[in-house]
Amino acid sequence: MKKAFLYILSALFIGSGVSIISVDAASVNTDEAEQIEVVPFAQLTDYQILLTGSENGISTYSGVKNNIRLSLQTDSKEISKVIIAFDYDTSSSVKSADIAEIINISNKIFPNKISDAKAAAEILEEKLSDMNIARDEDIFNVEQLRVEAHINNGMVNLRITK
């Protein structure tokens, strides 16, 4: 009887010790890692940006506003590529407004890469107007941003990177 009592008592002490150690270990693992907001959602609320894909640490977000479709490709630290598609077969005032909006978006996504938004919009508008609207492509810089422009039947596809 004494042996059985000692076995039960030692089992309780060992069980208590193991549970205390496991609770301490569990509290160490529950610390949340600090999350960095890569995409400036607050500045792009008009586009209703949504996550459209995530694979191997690369996330893709997409959104639309009026005539402009925006797609962002990010890793865990930064936005690596912005793809903007819009209809170029419109009036000159709509083109100018779209191009100004594209420069504005680029400035929000890649801060401090464009010093003069108006001059950057003029450069982009000039480069796009020099292209053949039926089918053409060009690579150029707008200040510190690299732009790959593709036009096909009046639709412009811009890939903007740092």
PDB file of C-alpha atoms in Angstrom:
ATOM      1  CA  MET A   1       0.000   0.000   0.000  1.00  0.00           C
ATOM      2  CA  LYS A   2       2.877   2.333   0.845  1.00  0.00           C
ATOM      3  CA  LYS A   3       4.509   1.562  -2.505  1.00  0.00           C
ATOM      4  CA  ALA A   4       1.296   2.250  -4.392  1.00  0.00           C
ATOM      5  CA  PHE A   5       0.884   5.542  -2.539  1.00  0.00           C
ATOM      6  CA  LEU A   6       4.485   6.530  -3.366  1.00  0.00           C
ATOM      7  CA  TYR A   7       3.967   5.632  -7.054  1.00  0.00           C
ATOM      8  CA  ILE A   8       0.800   7.720  -7.229  1.00  0.00           C
ATOM      9  CA  LEU A   9       2.454  10.632  -5.421  1.00  0.00           C
ATOM     10  CA  SER A  10       5.566  10.515  -7.666  1.00  0.00           C
ATOM     11  CA  ALA A  11       3.342  10.327 -10.766  1.00  0.00           C
ATOM     12  CA  LEU A  12       1.520  13.471  -9.613  1.00  0.00           C
ATOM     13  CA  PHE A  13       4.807  15.325  -9.038  1.00  0.00           C
ATOM     14  CA  ILE A  14       6.203  14.259 -12.412  1.00  0.00           C
ATOM     15  CA  GLY A  15       2.934  15.162 -14.161  1.00  0.00           C
ATOM     16  CA  SER A  16       2.911  18.577 -12.468  1.00  0.00           C
ATOM     17  CA  GLY A  17       6.533  19.198 -13.443  1.00  0.00           C
ATOM     18  CA  VAL A  18       5.934  18.226 -17.071  1.00  0.00           C
ATOM     19  CA  SER A  19       2.823  20.409 -17.323  1.00  0.00           C
ATOM     20  CA  ILE A  20       4.664  23.426 -15.864  1.00  0.00           C
ATOM     21  CA  ILE A  21       7.545  22.980 -18.315  1.00  0.00           C
ATOM     22  CA  SER A  22       5.207  22.526 -21.293  1.00  0.00           C
ATOM     23  CA  VAL A  23       3.199  25.653 -20.375  1.00  0.00           C
ATOM     24  CA  ASP A  24       6.426  27.683 -20.243  1.00  0.00           C
ATOM     25  CA  ALA A  25       7.524  26.250 -23.596  1.00  0.00           C
ATOM     26  CA  ALA A  26       4.123  26.968 -25.173  1.00  0.00           C
ATOM     27  CA  SER A  27       4.235  30.580 -24.043  1.00  0.00           C
ATOM     28  CA  VAL A  28       7.585  31.034 -25.804  1.00  0.00           C
ATOM     29  CA  ASN A  29       6.162  29.767 -29.126  1.00  0.00           C
ATOM     30  CA  THR A  30       3.058  31.973 -29.103  1.00  0.00           C
ATOM     31  CA  ASP A  31       4.960  35.249 -29.611  1.00  0.00           C
ATOM     32  CA  GLU A  32       3.750  36.722 -32.888  1.00  0.00           C
ATOM     33  CA  ALA A  33       6.277  37.832 -35.448  1.00  0.00           C
ATOM     34  CA  GLU A  34       6.043  41.466 -36.428  1.00  0.00           C
ATOM     35  CA  GLN A  35       4.186  41.831 -39.707  1.00  0.00           C
ATOM     36  CA  ILE A  36       5.343  44.385 -42.226  1.00  0.00           C
ATOM     37  CA  GLU A  37       2.704  45.923 -44.471  1.00  0.00           C
ATOM     38  CA  VAL A  38       4.228  45.654 -47.924  1.00  0.00           C
ATOM     39  CA  VAL A  39       1.280  46.994 -49.929  1.00  0.00           C
ATOM     40  CA  PRO A  40       0.080  50.508 -48.959  1.00  0.00           C
ATOM     41  CA  PHE A  41      -3.607  49.515 -48.761  1.00  0.00           C
ATOM     42  CA  ALA A  42      -4.605  52.766 -47.041  1.00  0.00           C
ATOM     43  CA  GLN A  43      -3.334  54.801 -50.003  1.00  0.00           C
ATOM     44  CA  LEU A  44      -4.983  52.559 -52.610  1.00  0.00           C
ATOM     45  CA  THR A  45      -8.495  52.238 -51.161  1.00  0.00           C
ATOM     46  CA  ASP A  46     -10.078  53.449 -54.443  1.00  0.00           C
ATOM     47  CA  TYR A  47      -8.739  50.333 -56.184  1.00  0.00           C
ATOM     48  CA  GLN A  48     -10.197  47.840 -53.700  1.00  0.00           C
ATOM     49  CA  ILE A  49      -6.973  45.813 -53.704  1.00  0.00           C
ATOM     50  CA  LEU A  50      -7.520  42.080 -53.100  1.00  0.00           C
ATOM     51  CA  LEU A  51      -5.128  39.150 -52.782  1.00  0.00           C
ATOM     52  CA  THR A  52      -5.447  37.102 -55.974  1.00  0.00           C
ATOM     53  CA  GLY A  53      -2.628  34.606 -55.528  1.00  0.00           C
ATOM     54  CA  SER A  54       0.159  33.481 -53.229  1.00  0.00           C
ATOM     55  CA  GLU A  55       2.785  30.903 -54.058  1.00  0.00           C
ATOM     56  CA  ASN A  56       6.308  30.289 -52.700  1.00  0.00           C
ATOM     57  CA  GLY A  57       6.330  33.585 -50.788  1.00  0.00           C
ATOM     58  CA  ILE A  58       5.290  35.675 -53.818  1.00  0.00           C
ATOM     59  CA  SER A  59       1.882  37.329 -53.450  1.00  0.00           C
ATOM     60  CA  THR A  60      -0.185  38.936 -56.185  1.00  0.00           C
ATOM     61  CA  TYR A  61      -2.754  41.649 -55.498  1.00  0.00           C
ATOM     62  CA  SER A  62      -5.201  43.149 -57.973  1.00  0.00           C
ATOM     63  CA  GLY A  63      -7.632  46.038 -58.134  1.00  0.00           C
ATOM     64  CA  VAL A  64      -9.582  48.203 -60.583  1.00  0.00           C
ATOM     65  CA  LYS A  65     -10.581  51.845 -60.694  1.00  0.00           C
ATOM     66  CA  ASN A  66     -12.414  53.359 -63.667  1.00  0.00           C
ATOM     67  CA  ASN A  67     -10.233  52.692 -66.710  1.00  0.00           C
ATOM     68  CA  ILE A  68      -7.146  51.387 -64.883  1.00  0.00           C
ATOM     69  CA  ARG A  69      -6.457  47.809 -63.770  1.00  0.00           C
ATOM     70  CA  LEU A  70      -3.689  47.466 -61.195  1.00  0.00           C
ATOM     71  CA  SER A  71      -1.767  44.304 -60.325  1.00  0.00           C
ATOM     72  CA  LEU A  72       1.006  44.163 -57.704  1.00  0.00           C
ATOM     73  CA  GLN A  73       3.573  41.422 -57.210  1.00  0.00           C
ATOM     74  CA  THR A  74       5.228  41.327 -53.767  1.00  0.00           C
ATOM     75  CA  ASP A  75       7.555  39.235 -51.687  1.00  0.00           C
ATOM     76  CA  SER A  76       7.722  39.406 -47.895  1.00  0.00           C
ATOM     77  CA  LYS A  77       9.699  42.666 -47.867  1.00  0.00           C
ATOM     78  CA  GLU A  78       8.760  44.820 -50.858  1.00  0.00           C
ATOM     79  CA  ILE A  79       6.705  45.277 -53.993  1.00  0.00           C
ATOM     80  CA  SER A  80       8.774  43.913 -56.845  1.00  0.00           C
ATOM     81  CA  LYS A  81       6.575  44.696 -59.841  1.00  0.00           C
ATOM     82  CA  VAL A  82       3.523  46.766 -60.697  1.00  0.00           C
ATOM     83  CA  ILE A  83       1.480  45.911 -63.777  1.00  0.00           C
ATOM     84  CA  ILE A  84      -0.983  48.512 -64.983  1.00  0.00           C
ATOM     85  CA  ALA A  85      -3.363  47.960 -67.876  1.00  0.00           C
ATOM     86  CA  PHE A  86      -5.610  50.619 -69.397  1.00  0.00           C
ATOM     87  CA  ASP A  87      -7.374  51.530 -72.633  1.00  0.00           C
ATOM     88  CA  TYR A  88      -5.291  53.962 -74.668  1.00  0.00           C
ATOM     89  CA  ASP A  89      -7.853  54.326 -77.454  1.00  0.00           C
ATOM     90  CA  THR A  90      -9.692  57.176 -75.682  1.00  0.00           C
ATOM     91  CA  SER A  91      -9.813  60.957 -75.869  1.00  0.00           C
ATOM     92  CA  SER A  92      -6.686  62.975 -75.090  1.00  0.00           C
ATOM     93  CA  SER A  93      -8.139  64.323 -71.842  1.00  0.00           C
ATOM     94  CA  VAL A  94      -8.909  60.805 -70.596  1.00  0.00           C
ATOM     95  CA  LYS A  95      -5.404  59.666 -71.613  1.00  0.00           C
ATOM     96  CA  SER A  96      -3.845  62.554 -69.712  1.00  0.00           C
ATOM     97  CA  ALA A  97      -5.954  61.825 -66.623  1.00  0.00           C
ATOM     98  CA  ASP A  98      -5.074  58.110 -66.763  1.00  0.00           C
ATOM     99  CA  ILE A  99      -1.362  58.832 -67.148  1.00  0.00           C
ATOM    100  CA  ALA A 100      -1.435  61.306 -64.239  1.00  0.00           C
ATOM    101  CA  GLU A 101      -3.192  58.650 -62.133  1.00  0.00           C
ATOM    102  CA  ILE A 102      -0.568  56.050 -63.116  1.00  0.00           C
ATOM    103  CA  ILE A 103       2.241  58.375 -62.020  1.00  0.00           C
ATOM    104  CA  ASN A 104       0.342  59.037 -58.776  1.00  0.00           C
ATOM    105  CA  ILE A 105      -0.023  55.283 -58.130  1.00  0.00           C
ATOM    106  CA  SER A 106       3.651  54.683 -58.921  1.00  0.00           C
ATOM    107  CA  ASN A 107       4.635  57.440 -56.523  1.00  0.00           C
ATOM    108  CA  LYS A 108       2.546  55.854 -53.749  1.00  0.00           C
ATOM    109  CA  ILE A 109       3.870  52.351 -54.348  1.00  0.00           C
ATOM    110  CA  PHE A 110       7.506  53.344 -54.925  1.00  0.00           C
ATOM    111  CA  PRO A 111       7.960  56.433 -52.731  1.00  0.00           C
ATOM    112  CA  ASN A 112      10.769  58.895 -53.483  1.00  0.00           C
ATOM    113  CA  LYS A 113      11.416  57.442 -56.956  1.00  0.00           C
ATOM    114  CA  ILE A 114       9.630  60.290 -58.767  1.00  0.00           C
ATOM    115  CA  SER A 115      10.624  63.830 -57.817  1.00  0.00           C
ATOM    116  CA  ASP A 116       8.407  65.775 -60.276  1.00  0.00           C
ATOM    117  CA  ALA A 117       5.073  64.068 -60.980  1.00  0.00           C
ATOM    118  CA  LYS A 118       4.065  66.497 -63.731  1.00  0.00           C
ATOM    119  CA  ALA A 119       7.339  66.056 -65.665  1.00  0.00           C
ATOM    120  CA  ALA A 120       7.158  62.273 -65.195  1.00  0.00           C
ATOM    121  CA  ALA A 121       3.590  62.260 -66.586  1.00  0.00           C
ATOM    122  CA  GLU A 122       4.753  64.251 -69.606  1.00  0.00           C
ATOM    123  CA  ILE A 123       7.598  61.790 -70.249  1.00  0.00           C
ATOM    124  CA  LEU A 124       5.261  58.807 -70.000  1.00  0.00           C
ATOM    125  CA  GLU A 125       2.660  60.456 -72.232  1.00  0.00           C
ATOM    126  CA  GLU A 126       5.308  61.339 -74.824  1.00  0.00           C
ATOM    127  CA  LYS A 127       6.759  57.800 -74.856  1.00  0.00           C
ATOM    128  CA  LEU A 128       3.309  56.229 -75.219  1.00  0.00           C
ATOM    129  CA  SER A 129       2.267  58.638 -77.983  1.00  0.00           C
ATOM    130  CA  ASP A 130       5.407  57.717 -79.966  1.00  0.00           C
ATOM    131  CA  MET A 131       4.364  54.049 -79.966  1.00  0.00           C
ATOM    132  CA  ASN A 132       2.221  52.397 -82.630  1.00  0.00           C
ATOM    133  CA  ILE A 133      -1.268  51.900 -81.154  1.00  0.00           C
ATOM    134  CA  ALA A 134      -1.856  48.662 -83.125  1.00  0.00           C
ATOM    135  CA  ARG A 135       1.121  46.722 -81.749  1.00  0.00           C
ATOM    136  CA  ASP A 136       4.358  47.980 -80.227  1.00  0.00           C
ATOM    137  CA  GLU A 137       6.619  47.675 -77.189  1.00  0.00           C
ATOM    138  CA  ASP A 138       9.295  49.798 -75.581  1.00  0.00           C
ATOM    139  CA  ILE A 139      11.449  49.917 -72.449  1.00  0.00           C
ATOM    140  CA  PHE A 140      12.339  53.266 -70.908  1.00  0.00           C
ATOM    141  CA  ASN A 141      12.925  55.037 -67.593  1.00  0.00           C
ATOM    142  CA  VAL A 142      10.668  57.575 -65.966  1.00  0.00           C
ATOM    143  CA  GLU A 143      13.025  59.169 -63.458  1.00  0.00           C
ATOM    144  CA  GLN A 144      14.094  56.251 -61.203  1.00  0.00           C
ATOM    145  CA  LEU A 145      11.463  53.765 -62.395  1.00  0.00           C
ATOM    146  CA  ARG A 146      11.907  51.269 -65.218  1.00  0.00           C
ATOM    147  CA  VAL A 147       8.848  50.996 -67.456  1.00  0.00           C
ATOM    148  CA  GLU A 148       8.142  48.230 -69.960  1.00  0.00           C
ATOM    149  CA  ALA A 149       5.286  49.352 -72.202  1.00  0.00           C
ATOM    150  CA  HIS A 150       3.328  47.011 -74.466  1.00  0.00           C
ATOM    151  CA  ILE A 151       0.483  48.216 -76.685  1.00  0.00           C
ATOM    152  CA  ASN A 152      -1.822  45.819 -78.486  1.00  0.00           C
ATOM    153  CA  ASN A 153      -4.961  47.049 -80.277  1.00  0.00           C
ATOM    154  CA  GLY A 154      -5.216  50.165 -78.124  1.00  0.00           C
ATOM    155  CA  MET A 155      -4.685  48.427 -74.776  1.00  0.00           C
ATOM    156  CA  VAL A 156      -1.588  49.473 -72.845  1.00  0.00           C
ATOM    157  CA  ASN A 157       0.165  47.134 -70.453  1.00  0.00           C
ATOM    158  CA  LEU A 158       2.833  48.844 -68.302  1.00  0.00           C
ATOM    159  CA  ARG A 159       5.253  46.901 -66.091  1.00  0.00           C
ATOM    160  CA  ILE A 160       6.860  49.236 -63.609  1.00  0.00           C
ATOM    161  CA  THR A 161       9.838  48.215 -61.468  1.00  0.00           C
ATOM    162  CA  LYS A 162      12.474  50.042 -59.437  1.00  0.00           C
TER     163      LYS A 162
END
